[in-house]
Coordinates of N, CA and C in Angstrom, one line a residue:
M1 N 0.5 -9.3 12.0 CA 0.7 -8.5 11.0 C 1.3 -9.2 9.8
S2 N 0.8 -8.9 8.7 CA 1.2 -9.5 7.4 C 2.1 -8.6 6.7
G3 N 3.2 -9.1 6.1 CA 4.1 -8.3 5.5 C 4.6 -8.9 4.3
G4 N 5.4 -8.3 3.5 CA 6.1 -8.9 2.4 C 7.6 -8.6 2.3
D5 N 8.1 -8.9 1.2 CA 9.7 -8.7 1.1 C 9.8 -7.2 0.8
S6 N 10.7 -6.5 1.6 CA 11.1 -5.2 1.4 C 11.9 -5.1 0.1
T7 N 11.6 -4.2 -0.7 CA 12.4 -3.9 -1.9 C 13.0 -2.5 -1.9
G8 N 13.0 -1.8 -0.8 CA 13.5 -0.5 -0.7 C 13.3 0.0 0.6
G9 N 13.5 1.2 0.9 CA 13.2 1.8 2.1 C 13.3 3.1 2.2
G10 N 12.7 3.7 3.2 CA 12.9 5.0 3.6 C 13.7 5.2 4.8
G11 N 13.3 6.2 5.6 CA 14.2 6.4 6.9 C 13.6 5.5 7.9
G12 N 14.4 5.4 9.0 CA 14.0 4.6 10.2 C 14.3 5.4 11.3
S13 N 14.5 4.7 12.4 CA 14.7 5.3 13.7 C 16.1 5.6 14.0
T14 N 17.0 5.5 12.8 CA 18.5 5.8 13.1 C 18.8 7.2 12.8
G15 N 17.8 8.2 12.6 CA 18.2 9.5 12.3 C 18.3 9.8 10.8
E16 N 18.1 8.7 9.9 CA 18.0 8.8 8.6 C 16.9 9.7 8.1
V17 N 17.1 10.5 7.0 CA 16.0 11.4 6.4 C 15.3 10.5 5.6
L18 N 13.9 10.6 5.8 CA 13.0 9.9 4.9 C 12.9 10.2 3.5
D19 N 13.2 9.4 2.6 CA 13.0 9.8 1.3 C 11.8 9.1 0.7
C20 N 10.7 9.8 0.6 CA 9.4 9.3 0.2 C 9.3 8.9 -1.3
S21 N 10.2 9.5 -2.0 CA 10.3 9.0 -3.5 C 11.1 7.7 -3.8
K22 N 11.6 7.1 -2.7 CA 12.2 5.9 -2.9 C 11.8 4.8 -1.9
L23 N 10.5 4.9 -1.5 CA 9.8 3.8 -0.7 C 9.1 2.9 -1.5
F24 N 9.5 1.7 -1.6 CA 9.0 0.7 -2.4 C 8.9 -0.6 -1.5
E25 N 7.7 -1.5 -1.5 CA 7.7 -2.6 -0.8 C 6.7 -3.5 -1.4
R26 N 7.1 -4.8 -1.4 CA 6.2 -5.9 -1.8 C 5.4 -6.4 -0.6
T27 N 4.1 -6.5 -0.7 CA 3.3 -7.0 0.4 C 1.9 -7.7 -0.2
V28 N 1.1 -8.1 0.7 CA -0.2 -8.6 0.3 C -1.3 -7.7 0.9
L29 N -2.4 -7.6 0.3 CA -3.5 -7.0 0.9 C -4.1 -7.7 2.1
N30 N -4.4 -7.0 3.2 CA -5.0 -7.7 4.3 C -6.5 -7.5 4.3
S31 N -7.2 -8.5 4.8 CA -8.6 -8.4 4.9 C -9.1 -8.1 3.5
P32 N -8.8 -8.8 2.4 CA -9.2 -8.5 1.1 C -10.8 -8.7 1.0
K33 N -11.4 -8.0 0.2 CA -12.8 -8.2 -0.1 C -13.0 -8.9 -1.3
A34 N -13.5 -10.2 -1.1 CA -13.7 -11.2 -2.1 C -14.3 -10.7 -3.4
E35 N -15.3 -9.9 -3.3 CA -16.0 -9.3 -4.5 C -15.3 -8.3 -5.2
I36 N -14.2 -7.7 -4.5 CA -13.3 -6.8 -5.2 C -12.2 -7.5 -5.8
L37 N -11.6 -8.4 -5.1 CA -10.4 -9.4 -5.6 C -10.9 -10.1 -7.0
A38 N -12.2 -10.5 -7.0 CA -12.6 -11.1 -8.2 C -12.6 -10.3 -9.5
K39 N -12.4 -8.9 -9.4 CA -12.4 -8.1 -10.5 C -11.0 -7.6 -10.8
L40 N -10.0 -7.9 -9.8 CA -8.6 -7.4 -10.1 C -7.8 -8.4 -10.8
E41 N -6.9 -8.0 -11.6 CA -5.9 -8.7 -12.3 C -4.5 -8.1 -12.3
A42 N -3.5 -8.8 -12.6 CA -2.1 -8.3 -12.5 C -2.0 -7.0 -13.5
G43 N -1.3 -6.1 -12.9 CA -1.1 -4.9 -13.7 C -2.0 -3.7 -13.4
Q44 N -3.1 -4.1 -12.6 CA -4.0 -3.0 -12.3 C -3.4 -2.1 -11.1
V45 N -3.8 -1.0 -11.0 CA -3.2 0.0 -10.1 C -4.4 0.4 -9.0
L46 N -4.0 0.2 -7.8 CA -4.9 0.8 -6.7 C -4.3 1.8 -6.0
K47 N -5.1 2.8 -5.6 CA -4.5 3.9 -4.9 C -4.6 3.8 -3.3
L48 N -3.4 4.2 -2.8 CA -3.3 4.0 -1.3 C -3.9 5.2 -0.8
I49 N -4.8 5.2 0.2 CA -5.3 6.4 1.0 C -5.4 6.0 2.5
L50 N -5.3 7.0 3.3 CA -5.5 6.9 4.8 C -6.9 7.1 4.9
M51 N -7.6 6.1 5.8 CA -8.9 6.1 6.1 C -9.1 6.2 7.5
Q52 N -9.7 7.2 8.1 CA -10.1 7.3 9.5 C -11.0 6.4 10.0
S53 N -10.8 5.6 11.0 CA -11.8 4.7 11.7 C -11.4 4.7 13.2
D54 N -12.5 5.2 13.8 CA -12.5 5.3 15.4 C -11.4 6.3 15.6
S55 N -10.3 5.9 16.3 CA -9.3 6.8 16.7 C -8.0 6.7 15.9
K56 N -7.9 5.8 14.9 CA -6.8 5.6 14.2 C -6.9 5.7 12.6
K57 N -5.9 6.0 12.0 CA -5.9 5.9 10.4 C -5.3 4.7 10.0
S58 N -6.1 4.1 9.0 CA -5.8 2.9 8.4 C -5.3 3.1 7.0
L59 N -4.3 2.4 6.4 CA -3.9 2.6 5.0 C -4.7 1.4 4.3
V60 N -5.4 2.0 3.3 CA -6.3 1.0 2.4 C -6.0 1.3 0.9
A61 N -6.1 0.2 0.3 CA -6.1 0.3 -1.2 C -7.4 0.3 -1.8
V62 N -7.6 1.3 -2.7 CA -9.0 1.4 -3.4 C -8.8 1.4 -4.9
T63 N -9.9 0.9 -5.5 CA -9.8 0.8 -7.0 C -10.3 2.2 -7.5
S64 N -10.2 2.3 -8.8 CA -10.5 3.5 -9.6 C -11.9 3.9 -9.4
E65 N -12.8 3.0 -9.0 CA -14.1 3.2 -8.6 C -14.3 3.6 -7.2
G66 N -13.3 3.6 -6.4 CA -13.4 4.0 -5.1 C -13.8 3.0 -4.2
E67 N -13.7 1.7 -4.6 CA -14.1 0.4 -3.7 C -12.8 0.0 -2.8
V68 N -12.9 -0.1 -1.6 CA -11.7 -0.5 -0.8 C -11.5 -2.1 -1.0
A69 N -10.3 -2.3 -1.6 CA -9.9 -3.8 -1.9 C -9.4 -4.4 -0.7
G70 N -8.7 -3.8 0.2 CA -8.1 -4.4 1.4 C -7.4 -3.3 2.0
S71 N -6.9 -3.7 3.2 CA -5.9 -2.8 3.9 C -4.4 -3.1 3.8
I72 N -3.5 -2.3 4.3 CA -2.1 -2.5 4.0 C -1.5 -2.5 5.4
T73 N -0.9 -3.5 5.9 CA 0.1 -3.5 7.0 C 1.4 -4.1 6.7
T74 N 2.4 -3.3 6.8 CA 3.6 -3.6 6.3 C 4.7 -3.0 7.2
A75 N 6.0 -3.4 7.0 CA 7.1 -3.0 7.9 C 7.3 -1.4 7.7
S76 N 7.0 -0.8 6.5 CA 7.2 0.6 6.2 C 5.9 1.4 6.4
L77 N 4.9 0.8 7.1 CA 3.6 1.4 7.2 C 3.7 3.0 7.8
S78 N 4.4 3.1 8.9 CA 4.5 4.4 9.5 C 5.2 5.3 8.5
Q79 N 6.1 4.9 7.7 CA 6.9 5.9 6.9 C 5.9 6.3 5.6
I80 N 5.2 5.3 5.1 CA 4.3 5.6 4.1 C 3.1 6.5 4.6
K81 N 2.5 6.3 5.8 CA 1.6 7.2 6.4 C 2.2 8.7 6.5
K82 N 3.5 8.7 7.0 CA 4.2 10.1 7.0 C 4.2 10.7 5.7
C83 N 4.7 10.0 4.7 CA 4.8 10.6 3.4 C 3.5 11.0 2.8
I84 N 2.4 10.3 3.1 CA 1.1 10.6 2.4 C 0.6 11.9 3.2
D85 N 0.9 12.0 4.5 CA 0.6 13.2 5.2 C 1.3 14.4 4.8
Q86 N 2.6 14.2 4.1 CA 3.4 15.2 3.7 C 3.0 15.6 2.2
G87 N 1.9 14.8 1.5 CA 1.4 15.1 0.3 C 1.9 14.3 -0.9
Y88 N 2.6 13.2 -0.6 CA 3.0 12.2 -1.5 C 1.8 11.3 -1.7
G89 N 1.8 10.8 -3.1 CA 0.8 9.9 -3.4 C 1.5 8.5 -3.6
Y90 N 0.7 7.4 -3.1 CA 1.3 6.0 -3.2 C 0.3 5.2 -3.9
I91 N 0.7 4.2 -4.7 CA -0.2 3.2 -5.3 C 0.3 1.7 -4.9
A92 N -0.6 0.9 -5.1 CA -0.3 -0.6 -4.9 C -0.5 -1.1 -6.3
L93 N 0.5 -1.6 -7.0 CA 0.5 -2.2 -8.2 C 0.3 -3.7 -8.1
V94 N -0.9 -4.2 -8.6 CA -1.3 -5.6 -8.4 C -0.3 -6.5 -9.3
E95 N 0.3 -7.4 -8.5 CA 1.2 -8.3 -9.1 C 0.6 -9.6 -9.4
S96 N -0.1 -10.2 -8.6 CA -0.9 -11.4 -8.7 C -2.1 -11.5 -7.8
V97 N -3.1 -12.3 -8.3 CA -4.2 -12.6 -7.4 C -4.5 -14.1 -7.6
A98 N -4.4 -14.6 -6.5 CA -4.6 -16.2 -6.5 C -5.4 -16.6 -5.3
G99 N -6.8 -16.9 -5.5 CA -7.7 -17.3 -4.4 C -7.9 -15.9 -3.7
G100 N -7.9 -16.0 -2.4 CA -7.9 -14.8 -1.6 C -6.8 -14.1 -1.4
R101 N -5.8 -14.2 -2.1 CA -4.4 -13.6 -1.8 C -4.1 -12.6 -3.0
C102 N -4.0 -11.4 -2.7 CA -3.5 -10.3 -3.6 C -2.2 -9.7 -3.3
S103 N -1.2 -10.1 -4.2 CA 0.1 -9.6 -4.0 C 0.3 -8.2 -4.7
V104 N 0.9 -7.2 -4.1 CA 1.0 -5.8 -4.6 C 2.5 -5.4 -4.3
L105 N 2.9 -4.4 -5.2 CA 4.1 -3.6 -5.0 C 3.6 -2.2 -4.7
L106 N 3.9 -1.8 -3.6 CA 3.7 -0.4 -3.1 C 4.8 0.6 -3.5
R107 N 4.4 1.6 -4.2 CA 5.4 2.6 -4.7 C 4.9 3.9 -4.9
P108 N 5.8 4.9 -4.9 CA 5.3 6.3 -5.1 C 4.4 6.3 -6.5
E109 N 3.4 7.2 -6.5 CA 2.6 7.4 -7.6 C 3.2 7.9 -8.7
T110 N 4.2 8.8 -8.5 CA 4.8 9.6 -9.6 C 6.1 9.0 -10.0
F111 N 6.5 7.6 -9.6 CA 7.7 7.0 -10.0 C 7.6 6.6 -11.5
L112 N 8.6 6.9 -12.3 CA 8.6 6.7 -13.7 C 9.3 5.3 -13.9

């Protein structure tokens, strides 16, 4: 599993209440698609969506054209999935693209 530096957090298994509006994390796209990465640059926004494949839901980052740029696996994956299931929207803000690596900041869609 590939992850990044956590810059915030939601709830955990300690009985904490999950605050979806404060869930932020830096990570990289997993299994990025080279043809999509070639079009990305710092500052672009990717929408995070849950995609059903076989018997599991994967969290993927998609462009405004609906193209899957890559998947997300991070320490807060289960919390983000729960928040999306509760109706919260999340984005991946592209911070850098270098070769086949795309660094992103995961954050709530409505964060100002």
